[in-house]
Tab-separated table of C-alpha atoms in Angstrom:
chain	number	residue	atom	x	y	z
A	1	MET	CA	-61.543	95.819	221.444
A	2	LEU	CA	-59.338	98.303	223.175
A	3	GLY	CA	-56.175	97.211	224.934
A	4	GLN	CA	-52.731	98.117	226.151
A	5	VAL	CA	-49.835	95.824	226.998
A	6	HIS	CA	-46.709	96.772	228.920
A	7	TYR	CA	-43.646	94.541	228.499
A	8	ASP	CA	-40.208	95.762	229.582
A	9	GLU	CA	-38.943	92.716	231.503
A	10	GLU	CA	-38.829	89.230	230.030
A	11	ASN	CA	-41.759	87.209	231.400
A	12	ILE	CA	-41.920	83.724	229.922
A	13	LEU	CA	-44.676	81.377	231.100
A	14	PHE	CA	-45.706	78.115	229.455
A	15	GLY	CA	-42.865	78.604	226.948
A	16	THR	CA	-44.033	81.940	225.564
A	17	HIS	CA	-43.673	85.640	226.279
A	18	ASN	CA	-46.334	87.149	228.555
A	19	GLU	CA	-47.110	90.743	229.417
A	20	ASN	CA	-45.846	92.476	232.555
A	21	GLN	CA	-49.081	94.463	232.783
A	22	ALA	CA	-52.139	94.736	230.545
A	23	ILE	CA	-55.672	96.063	230.408
A	24	VAL	CA	-58.197	95.043	227.758
A	25	HIS	CA	-61.874	95.820	227.075
A	26	TRP	CA	-64.016	94.028	224.492
A	27	GLU	CA	-67.659	93.566	223.511
A	28	TYR	CA	-69.350	90.462	222.152
A	29	GLU	CA	-71.985	90.502	219.418
A	30	ASN	CA	-74.763	90.107	222.023
A	31	GLY	CA	-73.710	93.246	223.916
A	32	VAL	CA	-71.859	91.485	226.760
A	33	HIS	CA	-68.698	93.377	227.723
A	34	GLY	CA	-65.463	91.945	229.050
A	35	VAL	CA	-62.658	93.700	230.898
A	36	ALA	CA	-59.388	92.056	231.909
A	37	ALA	CA	-56.244	93.302	233.613
A	38	SER	CA	-53.013	91.633	234.631
A	39	ASP	CA	-49.860	92.376	236.589
A	40	SER	CA	-46.905	90.031	236.852
A	41	THR	CA	-44.641	92.717	238.329
A	42	GLY	CA	-46.219	92.698	241.784
A	43	THR	CA	-46.621	96.473	241.679
A	44	GLY	CA	-50.378	96.453	241.156
A	45	GLY	CA	-50.910	98.323	237.945
A	46	PRO	CA	-54.310	97.968	236.268
A	47	ALA	CA	-55.030	94.699	238.088
A	48	ASP	CA	-55.321	96.639	241.365
A	49	ALA	CA	-58.628	98.048	240.097
A	50	PHE	CA	-60.193	94.564	240.317
A	51	ARG	CA	-58.382	93.024	243.303
A	52	CYS	CA	-59.116	89.493	242.090
A	53	HIS	CA	-57.911	87.084	239.412
A	54	ASN	CA	-61.244	87.021	237.536
A	55	ARG	CA	-64.553	88.793	238.190
A	56	LEU	CA	-67.752	87.995	236.306
A	57	VAL	CA	-70.582	90.480	236.749
A	58	GLY	CA	-74.040	89.539	235.522
A	59	THR	CA	-77.606	90.654	235.932
A	60	GLU	CA	-78.124	88.359	238.936
A	61	GLY	CA	-74.831	88.665	240.757
A	62	THR	CA	-71.037	88.530	240.787
A	63	ILE	CA	-68.510	85.674	240.775
A	64	GLU	CA	-64.919	86.239	241.883
A	65	VAL	CA	-62.011	83.854	241.404
A	66	GLY	CA	-58.956	84.542	243.550
A	67	PRO	CA	-60.135	87.675	245.379
A	68	GLU	CA	-57.489	89.647	247.249
A	69	GLY	CA	-58.070	90.676	250.858
A	70	GLU	CA	-56.807	93.663	252.791
A	71	ASP	CA	-53.434	93.155	254.512
A	72	ASP	CA	-53.335	89.513	255.706
A	73	GLU	CA	-57.065	88.824	255.225
A	74	GLU	CA	-57.555	85.253	253.967
A	75	LEU	CA	-60.281	85.013	251.313
A	76	PRO	CA	-61.637	81.887	249.557
A	77	ALA	CA	-60.433	80.905	246.097
A	78	LEU	CA	-64.009	81.240	244.812
A	79	ARG	CA	-66.926	83.342	246.026
A	80	ILE	CA	-70.278	84.623	244.738
A	81	ARG	CA	-72.621	87.488	245.574
A	82	ARG	CA	-76.254	87.186	244.521
A	83	GLY	CA	-78.348	90.278	243.881
A	84	GLY	CA	-76.153	92.633	245.908
A	85	GLY	CA	-76.223	90.434	249.036
A	86	ASP	CA	-73.268	89.269	251.108
A	87	TRP	CA	-70.415	87.242	249.654
A	88	GLU	CA	-70.886	83.462	249.825
A	89	THR	CA	-67.862	81.154	249.853
A	90	VAL	CA	-67.911	78.337	247.314
A	91	GLU	CA	-65.932	75.497	248.873
A	92	THR	CA	-63.234	74.114	246.627
A	93	GLU	CA	-60.443	71.680	247.334
A	94	ASP	CA	-58.129	73.479	244.922
A	95	GLY	CA	-56.290	76.765	244.757
A	96	LEU	CA	-56.029	78.851	241.603
A	97	HIS	CA	-53.197	76.993	239.918
A	98	GLY	CA	-52.470	73.326	239.787
A	99	TRP	CA	-52.361	70.239	237.643
A	100	GLU	CA	-55.740	69.014	238.918
A	101	PHE	CA	-57.354	71.480	236.503
A	102	ILE	CA	-55.795	69.655	233.569
A	103	ASP	CA	-57.050	66.321	234.901
A	104	ARG	CA	-60.556	67.771	235.260
A	105	ALA	CA	-60.440	69.286	231.778
A	106	ILE	CA	-59.488	65.953	230.227
A	107	ALA	CA	-62.229	64.149	232.156
A	108	GLU	CA	-64.801	66.749	231.053
A	109	ASN	CA	-63.794	66.441	227.404
A	110	VAL	CA	-64.052	62.655	227.563
A	111	ARG	CA	-67.494	62.948	229.198
A	112	CYS	CA	-68.658	65.313	226.447
A	113	LEU	CA	-67.391	62.973	223.741
A	114	GLU	CA	-69.361	60.133	225.333
A	115	THR	CA	-72.580	62.169	225.706
A	116	GLY	CA	-72.341	64.201	222.483
A	117	GLU	CA	-72.256	67.525	224.380
A	118	THR	CA	-70.057	70.444	223.374
A	119	PRO	CA	-67.288	70.906	225.936
A	120	GLU	CA	-66.613	74.311	227.498
A	121	LEU	CA	-63.007	73.834	226.398
A	122	GLY	CA	-64.075	73.246	222.792
A	123	ALA	CA	-62.321	74.827	219.827
A	124	GLU	CA	-64.813	77.667	219.313
A	125	ASN	CA	-64.472	78.896	222.896
A	126	ALA	CA	-60.702	78.539	222.671
A	127	LEU	CA	-60.752	80.600	219.466
A	128	ASN	CA	-62.670	83.390	221.236
A	129	ALA	CA	-60.048	83.540	223.986
A	130	THR	CA	-57.157	83.251	221.534
A	131	GLU	CA	-58.477	86.159	219.434
A	132	LEU	CA	-58.460	88.371	222.514
A	133	ILE	CA	-55.023	87.274	223.679
A	134	PHE	CA	-53.265	87.635	220.346
A	135	SER	CA	-54.992	90.819	219.211
A	136	VAL	CA	-53.475	92.699	222.143
A	137	GLY	CA	-50.417	90.587	222.940
A	138	SER	CA	-48.911	89.928	219.496
A	139	PRO	CA	-46.172	92.586	219.842
A	140	LEU	CA	-44.764	90.801	222.923
A	141	GLY	CA	-42.366	88.663	220.942
A	142	ALA	CA	-40.731	91.891	219.779
A	143	GLY	CA	-40.527	93.196	223.366
A	144	VAL	CA	-42.392	96.418	222.656
A	145	GLU	CA	-45.254	98.225	224.346
A	146	SER	CA	-48.424	98.110	222.319
A	147	THR	CA	-51.704	99.960	222.186
A	148	CYS	CA	-54.332	98.708	219.791
A	149	ARG	CA	-57.907	99.285	218.821
A	150	TRP	CA	-59.178	96.226	217.019
A	151	THR	CA	-62.536	95.342	215.602
A	152	SER	CA	-63.297	91.797	214.616
A	153	THR	CA	-66.224	90.373	212.792
A	154	THR	CA	-65.319	87.017	214.343
A	155	THR	CA	-65.523	87.887	218.061
A	156	ARG	CA	-68.459	85.685	218.878
A	157	SER	CA	-70.868	85.827	221.756
A	158	PRO	CA	-69.965	83.665	224.712
A	159	PRO	CA	-71.904	80.407	224.892
């Protein structure tokens, strides 16, 4: 893992300190790479390189959550591109943030308990995400900028 966090203005969300800007790169045991960037300042920073909230790039296409358009261009909350083709809109009734996600998460966990399936929001997946967040963001409580290079024997492959 390689990451940098910038924190010079207090940014508290969900009751905890959050970065102003960050960029992180990591690799899972199976060779899959992840890159994430954020910007809560509104000035762009490393997040401008992606121009979306999340982008997943795989061997068969790309998924974008919350893509940003040029100027006033209105883009869908979710879109996919298969094999280098044109973007396809995935119709959703929701935006990027809202309480309906919590309702859906609870319903999915109940369904998995009833069927014996492992939920996507299970503890092991949460641990993977938490390792990434805290390995780069742990200095935030002290209000300092941090650069780290971290290797973990526990960063597991995504499911």
